[in-house]
Amino acid sequence: MTQAPAHPRSVRRRHDREIVALAVPAFGALVAEPLFVMADSAIVGHLGTAQLAGLGIASALLMTAVSVFVFLAYATTAAVARRVGAGDLPSAIRQGMDGIWLALLLGTAVIAVVLPTAPFLVDLFGASDTAAPYATTYLRISALGIPAMLVVLAATGVLRGLQNTRTPLYVAIAGFVANAVLNVALVYGAGLGIAGSAWGTVIAQCGMAAVYLGVVIRGARRHGASLRPDSAGIRASAQAGVPLLVRTLSLRAILMITTAMAARLGDADIAAHQIVLSLWSLLAFALDAIAIAGQAIIGRHLGAGDARGARDVCRRMVEWGIAVGIALGVLVVLSRPALLPLFTGDSSVREAALPALVIVALTQPICGVVFVLDGVLMGAGDGPYLAWAMLLTLAVFAPVALLIPALGGGLTALWAAMTLMMTVRMLTLWLRTRSGRWVVTGASR
């Protein structure tokens, strides 16, 4: 006797419960990450302007270096989730260990580059003579924690692939608290100044990495997975990460071009741009949380050979992305009168930011679709297509953005170009998902 198919409404409810269970903790963990920098800024800011300026430059360099390697989380999530779906937990954890070993190798390489070149990198960012020594000190000490930061990325990908986003949330919260306590104790209690802030961050990151490694090692022992480095597995992890690295670098280039063009528009426009970009990035956390859920769920369905389930989840997540995008857009429009005074008292900056903020609000549904489909294709291991699609988007966006100052356009025109960028991304991702070529089932792509 064949089993009757589940009612569509019950299937949607099941998908909804799963999306919420993964996305909500993922959102909390994402929000906790920038709190590290905020805590450091609040503590170091009381040491003086030069120290705070040095921290700002060093933090920008560190975050750029770490964000380039975010593929360690994305590629690991997809690979582990596939093997979970195939019912092969030892292989899933083994795949995760390959990603962690790759993170350690990359982290060591970054240290070897940053330590001797720290003064040059700080000077490249235009640090003043008073801020440069503090920036160099912070950068050199904090660089020692980069391997731990990259291990955290890879191990987070392992746990997401195992359909566990709660542990990363707990670790992120504990890491934030430890970082704040250590910073206060070392900066003021031990009198180490900005060096104490850097050491506090390194210790907190190493502690987070140790907790993650403990969780993964326990899982490996429970399921009989090897913990030793495997050269073939590490190479496979690196190869899977290269397309996502290209995607990330292309996206970073788009953001850098946007900021560079805003700087040419004048002080009020660049200040307004920084406000709008900060709010845009905050909204992205909510949408990225859904994308993270998509990576884990899609990978699991494809690993289990459930192509129809993967398509159904994709469709439902797009609906979630649109709905959350609409809600965020409405929230931005309604909160504008209260939001802008929190950032600036300059009326010229508020006037420049207001129409750009309206554009951000109106495009949130588009952003919702883009983030979700990006996560779906990552979960499917469709990295090469994501790389080519982002390169195409960069090729369309760059000439438009570069022409805006020359044609007399302002910040509103620049953010209209950002809307064009997101629209191109949406079209390329939608065409790919509609084609069905991303639906490749099995334990590996």
Short mmCIF file of C-alpha atoms in Angstrom, two decimals:
data_model
loop_
_atom_site.label_atom_id
_atom_site.label_comp_id
_atom_site.label_asym_id
_atom_site.label_seq_id
_atom_site.Cartn_x
_atom_site.Cartn_y
_atom_site.Cartn_z
CA MET A 1 0.00 0.00 0.00
CA THR A 2 1.56 3.31 -1.11
CA GLN A 3 1.73 6.19 1.30
CA ALA A 4 -0.39 9.22 0.43
CA PRO A 5 1.66 12.33 -0.39
CA ALA A 6 1.84 14.94 2.35
CA HIS A 7 -0.53 17.87 2.10
CA PRO A 8 1.19 20.95 0.59
CA ARG A 9 0.29 23.04 3.63
CA SER A 10 1.86 20.56 6.03
CA VAL A 11 4.97 20.41 3.84
CA ARG A 12 5.25 24.21 3.94
CA ARG A 13 4.85 24.22 7.71
CA ARG A 14 7.60 21.62 8.03
CA HIS A 15 9.89 23.69 5.80
CA ASP A 16 9.03 26.83 7.79
CA ARG A 17 9.90 25.19 11.12
CA GLU A 18 13.22 23.99 9.73
CA ILE A 19 14.10 27.36 8.22
CA VAL A 20 13.30 29.21 11.44
CA ALA A 21 15.18 26.67 13.59
CA LEU A 22 18.35 27.22 11.55
CA ALA A 23 18.01 30.88 10.56
CA VAL A 24 17.23 32.49 13.93
CA PRO A 25 20.36 31.19 15.74
CA ALA A 26 22.42 31.93 12.62
CA PHE A 27 21.19 35.55 12.72
CA GLY A 28 22.24 35.84 16.37
CA ALA A 29 25.72 34.52 15.58
CA LEU A 30 26.09 36.90 12.62
CA VAL A 31 25.12 39.93 14.73
CA ALA A 32 27.57 38.89 17.46
CA GLU A 33 30.54 39.11 15.07
CA PRO A 34 30.58 42.91 14.54
CA LEU A 35 30.06 43.36 18.28
CA PHE A 36 33.70 42.33 18.75
CA VAL A 37 34.85 45.42 16.86
CA MET A 38 32.28 47.62 18.60
CA ALA A 39 33.46 46.47 22.04
CA ASP A 40 37.10 47.07 21.12
CA SER A 41 36.22 50.52 19.77
CA ALA A 42 34.31 51.50 22.91
CA ILE A 43 37.17 50.44 25.19
CA VAL A 44 40.09 51.76 23.11
CA GLY A 45 38.23 55.00 22.35
CA HIS A 46 38.78 56.15 25.93
CA LEU A 47 42.56 55.89 25.45
CA GLY A 48 42.61 58.69 22.89
CA THR A 49 41.82 59.68 19.32
CA ALA A 50 45.10 58.38 17.90
CA GLN A 51 44.58 54.97 19.48
CA LEU A 52 41.02 54.75 18.16
CA ALA A 53 42.15 55.77 14.68
CA GLY A 54 44.87 53.11 14.82
CA LEU A 55 42.32 50.51 15.88
CA GLY A 56 40.02 51.50 13.01
CA ILE A 57 42.73 51.01 10.41
CA ALA A 58 44.01 47.73 11.86
CA SER A 59 40.50 46.33 12.27
CA ALA A 60 39.65 47.19 8.65
CA LEU A 61 42.74 45.31 7.49
CA LEU A 62 42.00 42.30 9.69
CA MET A 63 38.33 42.09 8.73
CA THR A 64 39.25 42.33 5.05
CA ALA A 65 41.77 39.50 5.42
CA VAL A 66 39.31 37.28 7.27
CA SER A 67 36.29 38.05 5.06
CA VAL A 68 38.25 36.98 1.98
CA PHE A 69 38.35 33.47 3.45
CA VAL A 70 34.64 33.26 4.29
CA PHE A 71 34.48 30.45 1.70
CA LEU A 72 35.87 28.23 4.47
CA ALA A 73 32.42 28.39 6.07
CA TYR A 74 30.34 28.34 2.90
CA ALA A 75 32.10 25.50 1.05
CA THR A 76 32.36 23.39 4.21
CA THR A 77 28.66 23.81 4.99
CA ALA A 78 27.63 22.54 1.54
CA ALA A 79 30.06 19.60 1.50
CA VAL A 80 29.20 18.44 5.02
CA ALA A 81 25.43 18.84 4.49
CA ARG A 82 25.54 16.63 1.38
CA ARG A 83 27.17 13.82 3.31
CA VAL A 84 24.71 14.24 6.17
CA GLY A 85 21.90 13.87 3.66
CA ALA A 86 23.56 10.74 2.29
CA GLY A 87 23.60 9.30 5.83
CA ASP A 88 27.41 9.19 6.02
CA LEU A 89 28.28 11.11 9.19
CA PRO A 90 31.91 9.87 9.43
CA SER A 91 32.55 11.17 5.91
CA ALA A 92 30.76 14.43 6.74
CA ILE A 93 32.99 15.06 9.74
CA ARG A 94 36.06 13.99 7.77
CA GLN A 95 35.14 16.58 5.14
CA GLY A 96 34.82 19.16 7.89
CA MET A 97 38.26 18.32 9.26
CA ASP A 98 39.75 18.87 5.80
CA GLY A 99 38.26 22.38 5.87
CA ILE A 100 39.69 23.00 9.36
CA TRP A 101 43.17 21.85 8.33
CA LEU A 102 42.95 24.15 5.29
CA ALA A 103 41.99 27.02 7.62
CA LEU A 104 45.09 26.40 9.77
CA LEU A 105 47.35 26.36 6.72
CA LEU A 106 45.86 29.57 5.31
CA GLY A 107 45.99 31.26 8.72
CA THR A 108 49.67 30.43 9.10
CA ALA A 109 50.37 31.82 5.62
CA VAL A 110 48.53 35.07 6.44
CA ILE A 111 50.60 35.51 9.64
CA ALA A 112 53.80 35.05 7.61
CA VAL A 113 52.67 37.86 5.29
CA VAL A 114 51.18 40.31 7.81
CA LEU A 115 53.86 40.36 10.52
CA PRO A 116 56.72 41.72 8.36
CA THR A 117 54.49 43.94 6.20
CA ALA A 118 52.30 45.46 8.93
CA PRO A 119 53.91 48.97 8.77
CA PHE A 120 53.57 49.02 4.97
CA LEU A 121 49.92 47.90 5.09
CA VAL A 122 49.09 50.54 7.69
CA ASP A 123 50.81 53.23 5.61
CA LEU A 124 48.93 52.01 2.52
CA PHE A 125 45.66 52.79 4.31
CA GLY A 126 46.83 56.37 4.85
CA ALA A 127 47.36 56.26 8.61
CA SER A 128 48.59 59.49 10.17
CA ASP A 129 51.97 59.65 11.90
CA THR A 130 50.28 59.58 15.31
CA ALA A 131 47.91 56.70 14.54
CA ALA A 132 50.33 54.50 12.57
CA PRO A 133 52.29 53.10 15.55
CA TYR A 134 49.08 52.07 17.33
CA ALA A 135 47.68 50.51 14.16
CA THR A 136 50.89 48.56 13.58
CA THR A 137 50.95 47.29 17.17
CA TYR A 138 47.34 46.17 17.06
CA LEU A 139 47.68 44.57 13.62
CA ARG A 140 50.80 42.58 14.49
CA ILE A 141 49.39 41.19 17.72
CA SER A 142 45.90 40.50 16.33
CA ALA A 143 47.38 38.73 13.31
CA LEU A 144 48.45 35.96 15.68
CA GLY A 145 44.75 35.16 16.12
CA ILE A 146 44.00 34.85 12.39
CA PRO A 147 44.45 31.04 12.31
CA ALA A 148 41.92 30.80 15.15
CA MET A 149 39.53 33.12 13.29
CA LEU A 150 39.74 30.97 10.16
CA VAL A 151 39.29 27.77 12.20
CA VAL A 152 36.13 29.35 13.65
CA LEU A 153 34.88 29.97 10.10
CA ALA A 154 35.56 26.40 8.97
CA ALA A 155 34.21 24.80 12.15
CA THR A 156 31.09 26.97 11.93
CA GLY A 157 30.62 25.56 8.43
CA VAL A 158 30.95 22.02 9.83
CA LEU A 159 28.23 22.59 12.43
CA ARG A 160 25.93 24.34 9.97
CA GLY A 161 26.34 21.38 7.61
CA LEU A 162 25.39 19.13 10.52
CA GLN A 163 22.20 21.25 10.79
CA ASN A 164 23.41 22.83 14.05
CA THR A 165 23.33 26.64 14.21
CA ARG A 166 22.71 26.86 17.95
CA THR A 167 26.23 25.96 19.02
CA PRO A 168 27.78 28.73 16.86
CA LEU A 169 25.35 31.18 18.50
CA TYR A 170 26.37 30.11 22.02
CA VAL A 171 30.07 30.24 21.14
CA ALA A 172 29.70 33.69 19.55
CA ILE A 173 27.94 35.07 22.64
CA ALA A 174 30.55 33.57 24.98
CA GLY A 175 33.34 34.89 22.76
CA PHE A 176 31.88 38.40 22.79
CA VAL A 177 31.59 38.44 26.58
CA ALA A 178 35.12 37.04 27.04
CA ASN A 179 36.51 39.58 24.57
CA ALA A 180 34.90 42.50 26.41
CA VAL A 181 36.08 41.32 29.85
CA LEU A 182 39.62 40.61 28.63
CA ASN A 183 39.84 43.96 26.89
CA VAL A 184 38.89 45.89 30.01
CA ALA A 185 41.25 43.81 32.17
CA LEU A 186 44.25 44.07 29.84
CA VAL A 187 43.77 47.62 28.55
CA TYR A 188 43.10 49.26 31.92
CA GLY A 189 43.77 46.66 34.63
CA ALA A 190 47.15 45.57 33.24
CA GLY A 191 47.83 48.97 31.67
CA LEU A 192 48.73 47.48 28.26
CA GLY A 193 46.79 50.05 26.26
CA ILE A 194 45.89 49.16 22.68
CA ALA A 195 48.18 46.11 22.85
CA GLY A 196 45.95 44.78 25.64
CA SER A 197 42.91 45.12 23.38
CA ALA A 198 44.68 43.13 20.67
CA TRP A 199 45.75 40.39 23.10
CA GLY A 200 42.21 40.20 24.50
CA THR A 201 40.83 39.62 21.01
CA VAL A 202 43.47 36.97 20.23
CA ILE A 203 42.75 35.09 23.47
CA ALA A 204 38.97 35.23 22.88
CA GLN A 205 39.32 33.98 19.29
CA CYS A 206 41.63 31.15 20.37
CA GLY A 207 39.13 30.19 23.06
CA MET A 208 36.31 30.08 20.51
CA ALA A 209 38.42 27.97 18.15
CA ALA A 210 39.26 25.57 21.01
CA VAL A 211 35.57 25.10 21.82
CA TYR A 212 34.73 24.41 18.19
CA LEU A 213 37.59 21.95 17.85
CA GLY A 214 36.43 20.18 21.00
CA VAL A 215 32.93 19.77 19.53
CA VAL A 216 34.22 18.52 16.18
CA ILE A 217 36.78 16.16 17.74
CA ARG A 218 34.14 14.61 20.00
CA GLY A 219 31.94 14.07 16.95
CA ALA A 220 34.84 12.53 15.03
CA ARG A 221 35.62 10.09 17.81
CA ARG A 222 31.96 9.17 18.23
CA HIS A 223 31.62 8.30 14.55
CA GLY A 224 35.10 6.91 13.95
CA ALA A 225 36.27 9.72 11.63
CA SER A 226 39.98 10.36 11.21
CA LEU A 227 41.41 13.61 12.55
CA ARG A 228 44.69 13.44 10.63
CA PRO A 229 45.35 15.87 7.78
CA ASP A 230 44.59 14.37 4.38
CA SER A 231 46.37 16.10 1.50
CA ALA A 232 43.80 15.02 -1.10
CA GLY A 233 40.91 16.19 1.08
CA ILE A 234 42.59 19.52 1.82
CA ARG A 235 43.22 20.09 -1.90
CA ALA A 236 39.57 19.26 -2.65
CA SER A 237 38.43 21.77 -0.02
CA ALA A 238 40.72 24.42 -1.51
CA GLN A 239 39.47 23.71 -5.05
CA ALA A 240 35.84 23.99 -3.90
CA GLY A 241 36.67 27.29 -2.22
CA VAL A 242 38.38 29.00 -5.18
CA PRO A 243 35.14 29.91 -7.05
CA LEU A 244 33.63 31.25 -3.83
CA LEU A 245 36.81 33.26 -3.25
CA VAL A 246 36.36 34.82 -6.71
CA ARG A 247 32.74 35.58 -5.85
CA THR A 248 33.71 37.22 -2.55
CA LEU A 249 36.51 39.29 -4.07
CA SER A 250 34.15 40.52 -6.80
CA LEU A 251 31.61 41.57 -4.19
CA ARG A 252 34.31 43.32 -2.15
CA ALA A 253 35.41 45.15 -5.32
CA ILE A 254 31.84 46.38 -5.85
CA LEU A 255 31.66 47.74 -2.30
CA MET A 256 35.10 49.37 -2.59
CA ILE A 257 34.15 51.05 -5.88
CA THR A 258 30.95 52.34 -4.32
CA THR A 259 32.79 53.83 -1.35
CA ALA A 260 35.49 55.34 -3.59
CA MET A 261 32.87 57.02 -5.78
CA ALA A 262 31.00 58.31 -2.72
CA ALA A 263 34.25 59.85 -1.45
CA ARG A 264 34.50 61.87 -4.69
CA LEU A 265 31.08 63.38 -4.13
CA GLY A 266 32.13 65.39 -1.06
CA ASP A 267 32.30 65.09 2.73
CA ALA A 268 28.54 65.16 3.30
CA ASP A 269 27.94 62.44 0.71
CA ILE A 270 30.66 60.09 1.97
CA ALA A 271 29.41 60.54 5.52
CA ALA A 272 25.84 59.83 4.40
CA HIS A 273 27.07 56.85 2.38
CA GLN A 274 28.75 55.38 5.44
CA ILE A 275 25.47 55.61 7.35
CA VAL A 276 23.44 54.04 4.55
CA LEU A 277 26.03 51.30 3.98
CA SER A 278 26.07 50.47 7.69
CA LEU A 279 22.28 50.09 7.74
CA TRP A 280 22.34 48.08 4.50
CA SER A 281 24.91 45.74 6.04
CA LEU A 282 22.79 45.34 9.17
CA LEU A 283 19.73 44.43 7.09
CA ALA A 284 21.90 41.94 5.19
CA PHE A 285 22.45 39.95 8.40
CA ALA A 286 18.75 39.05 8.59
CA LEU A 287 18.68 37.95 4.95
CA ASP A 288 22.03 36.15 5.22
CA ALA A 289 20.65 34.08 8.09
CA ILE A 290 18.01 32.67 5.72
CA ALA A 291 20.74 32.03 3.15
CA ILE A 292 22.74 30.07 5.74
CA ALA A 293 19.69 27.93 6.45
CA GLY A 294 19.41 27.41 2.71
CA GLN A 295 23.00 26.20 2.42
CA ALA A 296 22.46 23.56 5.10
CA ILE A 297 18.99 22.38 4.05
CA ILE A 298 19.61 22.29 0.29
CA GLY A 299 22.88 20.42 0.72
CA ARG A 300 21.19 17.82 2.90
CA HIS A 301 18.32 17.25 0.45
CA LEU A 302 20.67 16.88 -2.51
CA GLY A 303 22.91 14.53 -0.57
CA ALA A 304 19.88 12.39 0.19
CA GLY A 305 18.98 12.28 -3.52
CA ASP A 306 15.81 14.30 -2.89
CA ALA A 307 15.76 16.62 -5.91
CA ARG A 308 12.07 17.45 -5.51
CA GLY A 309 12.56 18.31 -1.84
CA ALA A 310 15.45 20.62 -2.76
CA ARG A 311 13.29 22.45 -5.32
CA ASP A 312 10.40 22.74 -2.85
CA VAL A 313 12.67 24.17 -0.16
CA CYS A 314 14.19 26.59 -2.67
CA ARG A 315 10.73 27.85 -3.64
CA ARG A 316 9.68 28.26 -0.02
CA MET A 317 12.88 30.06 0.92
CA VAL A 318 12.41 32.54 -1.93
CA GLU A 319 8.98 33.30 -0.48
CA TRP A 320 10.65 33.82 2.90
CA GLY A 321 13.26 36.10 1.34
CA ILE A 322 10.62 38.27 -0.34
CA ALA A 323 8.48 38.45 2.81
CA VAL A 324 11.39 39.34 5.08
CA GLY A 325 12.64 41.85 2.49
CA ILE A 326 9.26 43.59 2.41
CA ALA A 327 9.13 43.67 6.22
CA LEU A 328 12.65 45.14 6.44
CA GLY A 329 11.84 47.73 3.79
CA VAL A 330 8.73 48.88 5.64
CA LEU A 331 10.73 49.00 8.89
CA VAL A 332 13.37 51.22 7.31
CA VAL A 333 10.78 53.63 5.87
CA LEU A 334 8.91 53.94 9.17
CA SER A 335 12.05 54.33 11.29
CA ARG A 336 13.84 56.90 9.09
CA PRO A 337 12.97 59.90 11.28
CA ALA A 338 14.52 58.16 14.30
CA LEU A 339 17.39 56.41 12.54
CA LEU A 340 19.30 59.26 10.92
CA PRO A 341 19.58 61.51 14.04
CA LEU A 342 21.24 58.56 15.81
CA PHE A 343 24.14 58.78 13.35
CA THR A 344 24.53 62.50 12.71
CA GLY A 345 23.31 65.93 13.69
CA ASP A 346 24.46 67.46 10.38
CA SER A 347 21.40 68.40 8.33
CA SER A 348 23.33 68.21 5.03
CA VAL A 349 24.36 64.62 5.77
CA ARG A 350 20.78 63.69 6.70
CA GLU A 351 19.46 65.27 3.50
CA ALA A 352 21.94 63.28 1.41
CA ALA A 353 21.19 60.03 3.24
CA LEU A 354 17.39 60.26 3.18
CA PRO A 355 16.67 59.49 -0.52
CA ALA A 356 19.42 56.84 -0.60
CA LEU A 357 17.83 55.19 2.40
CA VAL A 358 14.48 55.14 0.60
CA ILE A 359 16.14 53.28 -2.28
CA VAL A 360 17.60 50.77 0.18
CA ALA A 361 14.14 50.21 1.64
CA LEU A 362 12.49 49.70 -1.75
CA THR A 363 15.10 47.19 -2.89
CA GLN A 364 14.97 44.94 0.18
CA PRO A 365 12.65 42.39 -1.53
CA ILE A 366 15.19 42.11 -4.36
CA CYS A 367 17.94 41.66 -1.77
CA GLY A 368 15.84 38.94 -0.13
CA VAL A 369 15.66 36.94 -3.35
CA VAL A 370 19.39 37.45 -4.04
CA PHE A 371 20.55 36.32 -0.60
CA VAL A 372 18.30 33.27 -0.60
CA LEU A 373 19.23 32.08 -4.09
CA ASP A 374 22.89 32.74 -3.34
CA GLY A 375 22.56 30.42 -0.32
CA VAL A 376 20.66 27.81 -2.33
CA LEU A 377 23.37 27.62 -5.01
CA MET A 378 26.10 27.55 -2.38
CA GLY A 379 24.34 24.66 -0.67
CA ALA A 380 24.20 22.91 -4.04
CA GLY A 381 27.95 23.37 -4.47
CA ASP A 382 27.39 25.51 -7.57
CA GLY A 383 30.41 27.72 -6.85
CA PRO A 384 31.73 28.08 -10.42
CA TYR A 385 28.44 29.57 -11.61
CA LEU A 386 28.36 31.96 -8.63
CA ALA A 387 31.87 33.13 -9.51
CA TRP A 388 31.02 33.83 -13.17
CA ALA A 389 27.71 35.48 -12.23
CA MET A 390 29.43 37.85 -9.78
CA LEU A 391 32.15 38.71 -12.30
CA LEU A 392 29.40 39.59 -14.81
CA THR A 393 27.68 41.71 -12.17
CA LEU A 394 30.95 43.54 -11.46
CA ALA A 395 31.45 44.15 -15.19
CA VAL A 396 27.97 45.72 -15.46
CA PHE A 397 28.18 47.73 -12.24
CA ALA A 398 31.71 49.16 -12.44
CA PRO A 399 31.34 51.42 -15.53
CA VAL A 400 27.97 52.72 -14.33
CA ALA A 401 29.32 53.59 -10.89
CA LEU A 402 32.52 55.13 -12.25
CA LEU A 403 30.52 57.47 -14.49
CA ILE A 404 28.28 58.86 -11.75
CA PRO A 405 30.67 61.58 -10.41
CA ALA A 406 31.65 62.57 -13.96
CA LEU A 407 27.99 62.98 -14.96
CA GLY A 408 27.19 65.03 -11.87
CA GLY A 409 25.19 62.32 -10.12
CA GLY A 410 24.93 62.25 -6.36
CA LEU A 411 24.59 59.67 -3.63
CA THR A 412 21.06 58.79 -4.73
CA ALA A 413 22.34 57.90 -8.21
CA LEU A 414 25.12 55.83 -6.67
CA TRP A 415 22.65 53.78 -4.64
CA ALA A 416 20.46 53.45 -7.73
CA ALA A 417 23.54 51.82 -9.31
CA MET A 418 23.70 49.50 -6.28
CA THR A 419 20.08 48.59 -7.02
CA LEU A 420 21.09 47.81 -10.60
CA MET A 421 23.85 45.59 -9.22
CA MET A 422 21.42 43.65 -7.02
CA THR A 423 18.95 43.33 -9.90
CA VAL A 424 21.62 41.85 -12.17
CA ARG A 425 22.53 39.41 -9.40
CA MET A 426 18.89 38.45 -8.97
CA LEU A 427 18.47 37.79 -12.70
CA THR A 428 21.60 35.64 -12.97
CA LEU A 429 20.67 33.62 -9.88
CA TRP A 430 17.02 33.24 -10.92
CA LEU A 431 18.00 32.00 -14.38
CA ARG A 432 20.28 29.41 -12.85
CA THR A 433 17.74 28.11 -10.35
CA ARG A 434 15.04 28.04 -13.03
CA SER A 435 17.28 25.98 -15.33
CA GLY A 436 17.55 23.20 -12.73
CA ARG A 437 21.23 22.63 -13.54
CA TRP A 438 22.13 23.20 -9.91
CA VAL A 439 20.14 20.12 -8.86
CA VAL A 440 22.94 17.54 -8.72
CA THR A 441 22.21 14.80 -6.20
CA GLY A 442 24.63 12.54 -4.33
CA ALA A 443 27.12 12.68 -1.47
CA SER A 444 29.45 14.84 -3.58
CA ARG A 445 28.85 17.14 -6.55
#
